PDB file of C-alpha atoms and ligand atoms in Angstrom:
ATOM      1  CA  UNK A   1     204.639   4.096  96.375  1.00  0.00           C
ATOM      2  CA  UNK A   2     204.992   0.615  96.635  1.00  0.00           C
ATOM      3  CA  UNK A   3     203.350  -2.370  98.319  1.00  0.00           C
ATOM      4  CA  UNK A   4     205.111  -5.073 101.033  1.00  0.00           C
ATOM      5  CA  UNK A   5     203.411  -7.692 102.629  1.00  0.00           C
ATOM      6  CA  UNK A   6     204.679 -10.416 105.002  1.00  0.00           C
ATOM      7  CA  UNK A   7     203.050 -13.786 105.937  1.00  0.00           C
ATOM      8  CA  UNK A   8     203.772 -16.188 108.590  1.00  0.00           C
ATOM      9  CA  UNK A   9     201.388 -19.152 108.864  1.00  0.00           C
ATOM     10  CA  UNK A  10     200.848 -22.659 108.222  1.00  0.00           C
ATOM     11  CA  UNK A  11     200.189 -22.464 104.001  1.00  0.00           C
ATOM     12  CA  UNK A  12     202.913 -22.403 101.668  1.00  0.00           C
ATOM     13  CA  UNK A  13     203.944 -18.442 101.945  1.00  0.00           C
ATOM     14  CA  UNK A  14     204.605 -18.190  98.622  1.00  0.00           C
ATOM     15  CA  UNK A  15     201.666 -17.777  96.673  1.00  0.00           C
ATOM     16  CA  UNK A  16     199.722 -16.086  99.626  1.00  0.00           C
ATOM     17  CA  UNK A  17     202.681 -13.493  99.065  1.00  0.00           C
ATOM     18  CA  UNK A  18     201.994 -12.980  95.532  1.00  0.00           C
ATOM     19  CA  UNK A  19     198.098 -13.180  96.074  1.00  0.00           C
ATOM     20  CA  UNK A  20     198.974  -9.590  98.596  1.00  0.00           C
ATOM     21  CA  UNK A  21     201.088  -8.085  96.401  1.00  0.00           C
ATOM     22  CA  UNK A  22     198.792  -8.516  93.407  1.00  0.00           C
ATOM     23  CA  UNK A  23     195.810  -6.778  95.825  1.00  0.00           C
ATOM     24  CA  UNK A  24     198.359  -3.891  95.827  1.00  0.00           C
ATOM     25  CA  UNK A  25     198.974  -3.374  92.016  1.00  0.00           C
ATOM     26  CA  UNK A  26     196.937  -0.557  91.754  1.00  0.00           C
ATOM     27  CA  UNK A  27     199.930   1.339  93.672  1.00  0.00           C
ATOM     28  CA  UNK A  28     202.202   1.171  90.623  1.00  0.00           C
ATOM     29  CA  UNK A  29     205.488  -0.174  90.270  1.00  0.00           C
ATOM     30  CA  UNK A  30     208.360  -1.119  88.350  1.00  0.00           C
ATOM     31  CA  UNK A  31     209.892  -4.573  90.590  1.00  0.00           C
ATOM     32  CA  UNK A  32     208.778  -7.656  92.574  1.00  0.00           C
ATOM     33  CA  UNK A  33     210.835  -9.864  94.977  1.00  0.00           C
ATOM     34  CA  UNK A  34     209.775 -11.961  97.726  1.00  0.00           C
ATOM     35  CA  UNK A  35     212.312 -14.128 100.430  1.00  0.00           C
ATOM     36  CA  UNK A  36     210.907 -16.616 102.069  1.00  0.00           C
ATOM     37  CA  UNK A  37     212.702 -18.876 105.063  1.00  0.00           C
ATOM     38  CA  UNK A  38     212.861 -22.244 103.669  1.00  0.00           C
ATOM     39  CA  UNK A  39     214.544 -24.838 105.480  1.00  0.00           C
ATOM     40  CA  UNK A  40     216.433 -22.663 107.646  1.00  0.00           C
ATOM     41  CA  UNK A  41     217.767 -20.731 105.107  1.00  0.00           C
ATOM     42  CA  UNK A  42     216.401 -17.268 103.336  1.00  0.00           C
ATOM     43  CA  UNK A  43     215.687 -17.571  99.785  1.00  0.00           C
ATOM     44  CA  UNK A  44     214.948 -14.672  97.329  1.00  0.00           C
ATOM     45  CA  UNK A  45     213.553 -14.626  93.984  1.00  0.00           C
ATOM     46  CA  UNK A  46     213.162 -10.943  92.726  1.00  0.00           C
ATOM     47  CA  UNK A  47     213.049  -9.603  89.251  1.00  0.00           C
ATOM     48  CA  UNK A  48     212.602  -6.086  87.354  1.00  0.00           C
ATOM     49  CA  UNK A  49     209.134  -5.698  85.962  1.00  0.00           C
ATOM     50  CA  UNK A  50     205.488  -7.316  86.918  1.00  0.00           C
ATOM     51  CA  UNK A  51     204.397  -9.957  89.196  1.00  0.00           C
ATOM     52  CA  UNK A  52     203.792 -12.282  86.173  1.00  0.00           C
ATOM     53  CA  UNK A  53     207.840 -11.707  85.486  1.00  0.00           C
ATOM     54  CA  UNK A  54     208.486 -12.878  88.788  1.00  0.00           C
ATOM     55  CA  UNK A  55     206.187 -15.872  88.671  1.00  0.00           C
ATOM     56  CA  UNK A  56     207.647 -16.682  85.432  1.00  0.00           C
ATOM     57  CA  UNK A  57     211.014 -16.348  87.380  1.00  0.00           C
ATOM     58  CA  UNK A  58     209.973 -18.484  89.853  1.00  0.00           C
ATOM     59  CA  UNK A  59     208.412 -21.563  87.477  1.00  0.00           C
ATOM     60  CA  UNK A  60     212.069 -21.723  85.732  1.00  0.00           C
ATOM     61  CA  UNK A  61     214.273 -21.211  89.331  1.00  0.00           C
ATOM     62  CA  UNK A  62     211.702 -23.405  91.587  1.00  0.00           C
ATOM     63  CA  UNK A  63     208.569 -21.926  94.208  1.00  0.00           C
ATOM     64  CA  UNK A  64     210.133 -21.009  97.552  1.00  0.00           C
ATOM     65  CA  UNK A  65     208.438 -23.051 100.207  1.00  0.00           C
ATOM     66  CA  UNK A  66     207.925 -22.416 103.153  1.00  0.00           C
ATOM     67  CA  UNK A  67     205.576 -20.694 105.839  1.00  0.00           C
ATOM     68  CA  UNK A  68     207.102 -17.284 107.038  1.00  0.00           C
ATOM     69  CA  UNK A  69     208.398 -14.978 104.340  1.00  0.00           C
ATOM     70  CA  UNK A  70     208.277 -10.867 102.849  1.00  0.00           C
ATOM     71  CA  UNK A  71     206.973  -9.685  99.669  1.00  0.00           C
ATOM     72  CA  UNK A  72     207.852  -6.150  97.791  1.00  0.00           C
ATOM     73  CA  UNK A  73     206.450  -4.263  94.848  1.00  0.00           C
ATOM     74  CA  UNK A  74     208.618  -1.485  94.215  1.00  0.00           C
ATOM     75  CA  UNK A  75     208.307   1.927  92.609  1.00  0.00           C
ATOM     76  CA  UNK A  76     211.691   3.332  92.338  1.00  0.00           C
ATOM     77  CA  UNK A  77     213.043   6.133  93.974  1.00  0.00           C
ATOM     78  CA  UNK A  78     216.348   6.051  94.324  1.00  0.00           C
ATOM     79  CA  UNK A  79     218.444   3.639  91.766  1.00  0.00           C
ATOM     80  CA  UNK A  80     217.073   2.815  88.488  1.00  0.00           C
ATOM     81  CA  UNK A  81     214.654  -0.174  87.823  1.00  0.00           C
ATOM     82  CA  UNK A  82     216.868  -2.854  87.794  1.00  0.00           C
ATOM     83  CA  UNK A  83     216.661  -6.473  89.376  1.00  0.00           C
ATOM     84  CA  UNK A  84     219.668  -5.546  91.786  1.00  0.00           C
ATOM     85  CA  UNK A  85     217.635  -2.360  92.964  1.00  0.00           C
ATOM     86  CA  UNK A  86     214.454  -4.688  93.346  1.00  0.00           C
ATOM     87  CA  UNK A  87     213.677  -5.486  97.116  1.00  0.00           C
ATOM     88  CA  UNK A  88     214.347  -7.474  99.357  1.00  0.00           C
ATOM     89  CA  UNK A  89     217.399  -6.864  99.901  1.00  0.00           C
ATOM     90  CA  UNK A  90     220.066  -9.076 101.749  1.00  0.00           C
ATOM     91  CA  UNK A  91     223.374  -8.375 104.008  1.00  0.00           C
ATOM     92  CA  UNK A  92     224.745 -10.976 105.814  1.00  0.00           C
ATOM     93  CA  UNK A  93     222.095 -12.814 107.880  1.00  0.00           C
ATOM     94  CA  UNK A  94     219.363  -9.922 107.721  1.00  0.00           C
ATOM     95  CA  UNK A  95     217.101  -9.309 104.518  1.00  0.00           C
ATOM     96  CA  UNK A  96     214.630  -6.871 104.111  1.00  0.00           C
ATOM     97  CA  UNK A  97     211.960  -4.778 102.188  1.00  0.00           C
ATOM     98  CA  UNK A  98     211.133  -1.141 101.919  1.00  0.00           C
ATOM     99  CA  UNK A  99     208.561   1.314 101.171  1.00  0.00           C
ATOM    100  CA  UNK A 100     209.062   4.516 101.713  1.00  0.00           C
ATOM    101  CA  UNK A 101     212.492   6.648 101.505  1.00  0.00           C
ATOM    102  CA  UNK A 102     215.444   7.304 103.947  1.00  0.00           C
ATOM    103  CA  UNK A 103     216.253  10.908 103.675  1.00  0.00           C
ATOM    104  CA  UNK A 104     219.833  10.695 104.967  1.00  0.00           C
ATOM    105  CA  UNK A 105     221.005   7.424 103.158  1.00  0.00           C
ATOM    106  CA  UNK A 106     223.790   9.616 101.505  1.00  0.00           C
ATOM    107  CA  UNK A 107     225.319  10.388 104.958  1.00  0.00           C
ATOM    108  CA  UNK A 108     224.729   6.788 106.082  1.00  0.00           C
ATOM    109  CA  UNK A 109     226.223   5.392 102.778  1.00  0.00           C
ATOM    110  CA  UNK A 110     229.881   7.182 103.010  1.00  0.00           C
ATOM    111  CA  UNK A 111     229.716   6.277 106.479  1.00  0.00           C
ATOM    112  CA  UNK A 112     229.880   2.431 105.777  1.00  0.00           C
ATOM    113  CA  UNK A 113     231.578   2.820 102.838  1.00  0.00           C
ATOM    114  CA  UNK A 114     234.345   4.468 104.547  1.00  0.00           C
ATOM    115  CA  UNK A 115     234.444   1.557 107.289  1.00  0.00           C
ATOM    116  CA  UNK A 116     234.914  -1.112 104.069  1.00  0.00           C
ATOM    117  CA  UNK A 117     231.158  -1.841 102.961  1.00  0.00           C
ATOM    118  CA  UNK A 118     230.766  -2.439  99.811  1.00  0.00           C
ATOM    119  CA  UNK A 119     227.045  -1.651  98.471  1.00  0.00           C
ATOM    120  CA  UNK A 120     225.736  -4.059  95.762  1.00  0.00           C
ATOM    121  CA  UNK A 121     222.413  -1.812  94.648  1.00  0.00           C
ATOM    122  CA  UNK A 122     221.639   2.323  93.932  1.00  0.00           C
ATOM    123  CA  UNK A 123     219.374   2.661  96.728  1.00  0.00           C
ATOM    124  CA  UNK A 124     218.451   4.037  99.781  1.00  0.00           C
ATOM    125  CA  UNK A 125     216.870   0.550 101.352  1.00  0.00           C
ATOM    126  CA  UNK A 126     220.377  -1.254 101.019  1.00  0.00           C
ATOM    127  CA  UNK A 127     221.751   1.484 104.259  1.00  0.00           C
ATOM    128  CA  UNK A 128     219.500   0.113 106.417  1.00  0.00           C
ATOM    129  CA  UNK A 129     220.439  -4.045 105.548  1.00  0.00           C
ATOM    130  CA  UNK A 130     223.908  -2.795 105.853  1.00  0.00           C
ATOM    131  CA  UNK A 131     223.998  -1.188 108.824  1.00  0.00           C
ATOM    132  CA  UNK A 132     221.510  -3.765 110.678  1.00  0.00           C
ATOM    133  CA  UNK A 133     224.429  -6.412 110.060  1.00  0.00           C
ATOM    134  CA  UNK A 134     227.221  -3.669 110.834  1.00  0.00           C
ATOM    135  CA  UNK A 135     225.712  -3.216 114.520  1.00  0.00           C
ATOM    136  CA  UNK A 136     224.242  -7.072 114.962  1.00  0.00           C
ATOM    137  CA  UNK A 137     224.853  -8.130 118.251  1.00  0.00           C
ATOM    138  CA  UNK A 138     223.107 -11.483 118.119  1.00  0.00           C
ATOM    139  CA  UNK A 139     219.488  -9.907 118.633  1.00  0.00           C
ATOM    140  CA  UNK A 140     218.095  -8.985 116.268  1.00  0.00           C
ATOM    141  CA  UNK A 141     215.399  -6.825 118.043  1.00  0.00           C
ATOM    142  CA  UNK A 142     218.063  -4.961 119.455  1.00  0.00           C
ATOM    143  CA  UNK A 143     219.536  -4.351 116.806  1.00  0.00           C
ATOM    144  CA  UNK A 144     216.625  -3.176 114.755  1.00  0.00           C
ATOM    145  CA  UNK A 145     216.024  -0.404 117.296  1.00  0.00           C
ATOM    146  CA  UNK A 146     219.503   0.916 117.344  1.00  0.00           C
ATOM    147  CA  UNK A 147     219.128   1.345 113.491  1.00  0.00           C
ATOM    148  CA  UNK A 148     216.050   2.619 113.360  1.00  0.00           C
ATOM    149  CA  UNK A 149     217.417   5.552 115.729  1.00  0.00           C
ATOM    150  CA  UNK A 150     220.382   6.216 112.795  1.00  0.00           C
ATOM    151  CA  UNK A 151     217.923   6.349 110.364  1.00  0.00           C
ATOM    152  CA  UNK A 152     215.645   9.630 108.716  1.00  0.00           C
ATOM    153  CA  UNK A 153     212.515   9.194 106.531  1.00  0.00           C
ATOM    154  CA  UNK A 154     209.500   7.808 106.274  1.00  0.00           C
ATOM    155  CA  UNK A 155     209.226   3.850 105.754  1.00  0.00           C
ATOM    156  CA  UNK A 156     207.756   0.836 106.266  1.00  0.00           C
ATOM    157  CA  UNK A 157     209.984  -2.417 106.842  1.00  0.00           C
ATOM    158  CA  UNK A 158     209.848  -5.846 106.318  1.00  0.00           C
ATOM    159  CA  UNK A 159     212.399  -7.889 108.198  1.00  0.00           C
ATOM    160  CA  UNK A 160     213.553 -11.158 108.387  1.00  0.00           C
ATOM    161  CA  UNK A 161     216.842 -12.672 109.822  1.00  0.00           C
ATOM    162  CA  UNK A 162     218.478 -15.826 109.354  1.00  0.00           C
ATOM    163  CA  UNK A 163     219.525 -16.240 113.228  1.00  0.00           C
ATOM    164  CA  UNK A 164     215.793 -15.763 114.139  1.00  0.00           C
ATOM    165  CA  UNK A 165     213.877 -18.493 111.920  1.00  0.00           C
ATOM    166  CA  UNK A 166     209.990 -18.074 110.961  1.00  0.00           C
ATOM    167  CA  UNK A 167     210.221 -14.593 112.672  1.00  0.00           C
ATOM    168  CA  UNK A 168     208.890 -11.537 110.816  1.00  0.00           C
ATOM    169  CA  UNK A 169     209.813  -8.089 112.119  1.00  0.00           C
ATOM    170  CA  UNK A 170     207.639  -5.230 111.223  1.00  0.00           C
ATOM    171  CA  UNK A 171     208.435  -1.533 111.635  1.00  0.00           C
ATOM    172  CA  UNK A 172     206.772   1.434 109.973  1.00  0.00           C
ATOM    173  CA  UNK A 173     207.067   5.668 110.580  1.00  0.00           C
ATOM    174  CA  UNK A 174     205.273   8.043 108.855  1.00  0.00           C
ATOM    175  CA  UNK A 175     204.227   5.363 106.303  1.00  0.00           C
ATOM    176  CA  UNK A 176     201.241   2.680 106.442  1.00  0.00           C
ATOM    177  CA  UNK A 177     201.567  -0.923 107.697  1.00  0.00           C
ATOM    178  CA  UNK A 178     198.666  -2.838 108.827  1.00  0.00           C
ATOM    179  CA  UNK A 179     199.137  -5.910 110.853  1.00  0.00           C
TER     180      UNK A 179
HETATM  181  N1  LIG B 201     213.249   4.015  98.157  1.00  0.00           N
HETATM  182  C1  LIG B 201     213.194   2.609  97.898  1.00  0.00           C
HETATM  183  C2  LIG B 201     213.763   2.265  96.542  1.00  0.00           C
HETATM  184  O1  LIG B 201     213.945   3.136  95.708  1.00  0.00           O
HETATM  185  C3  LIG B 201     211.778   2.054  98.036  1.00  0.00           C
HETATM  186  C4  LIG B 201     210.834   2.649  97.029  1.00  0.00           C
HETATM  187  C5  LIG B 201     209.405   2.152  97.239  1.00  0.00           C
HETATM  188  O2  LIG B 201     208.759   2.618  98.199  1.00  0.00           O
HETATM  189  O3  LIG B 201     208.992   1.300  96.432  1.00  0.00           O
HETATM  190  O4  LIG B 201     214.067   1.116  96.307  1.00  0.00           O
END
């Protein structure tokens, strides 16, 4: 399994994020992403491979800055380890991480698929950013508890959403979160 963390707070989120997920190594994993609110906007720097990759990534595409933001180390389970499997993900004005797995993502997928979504990853996390923007309504919290009823598994979420600045949403079932 893999590690998330989420920060909100008044130091620079980024390295604070990378400082957790380094404390959660010893998990395993294959990926690293983080997205961070910065200016009003979400940005995400994610990458196949370790946390130095990522920091690498980051020194060559610019440090997110900001003060609210998500972090992911992920150990594949469904999609291969690629950086367009590696969390967070992002549909529309929602992004989010993951550990854990949603047992009927299958179901879920052909679902949106057949109303027109078009998935850009292999895995199971990318149902749940999808459907959170198919059934926005303009809250977000709503929302978020409407999906979680669709959804089967055990997890642990990290979500942010554009609409709702320097707010971090936190959700977990059957999987650990501390707070
Ligand atoms: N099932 C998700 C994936 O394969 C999350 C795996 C994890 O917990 O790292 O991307």
């Amino acid at each position: 399994m893999c590690g998330i963390v989420g920060y909100i707070g008044k130091d620079n989120v980024t390295d604070i994020l990378v400082d957790g997920l380094r404390h959660l190594e010893y998990r395993g994993y294959d990926s690293a992403g983080i997205a961070v609110f910065e200016n009003g906007q979400i940005r995400t720097v994610k990458t196949r491979g370790r946390l130095d990759d990522l920091t690498r990534k980051m020194e060559t595409e610019g440090k997110p800055a900001g003060h609210c933001g998500i972090g992911h180390t992920r150990w594949a389970t469904h999609g291969g380890v690629t950086t367009e499997n590696a969390h967070p993900h992002r549909q529309g004005l929602v992004t989010l991480i993951h550990n854990g797995i949603i047992e009927n993502y299958l179901y879920l997928r052909d679902y949106l698929m057949n109303k027109g979504k078009r998935f850009a990853s292999e895995t199971d996390t990318e149902v749940v950013a999808q459907l959170l923007e198919y059934y926005y309504n303009g809250n977000i919290l709503d929302t978020i508890i409407k999906v979680l009823s669709k959804i089967e598994g055990a997890y642990a979420l990290g979500i942010i959403c554009k609409d709702d600045p320097d707010t971090l949403y936190a959700v977990r079932k059957d999987s650990p979160l501390i707070i």
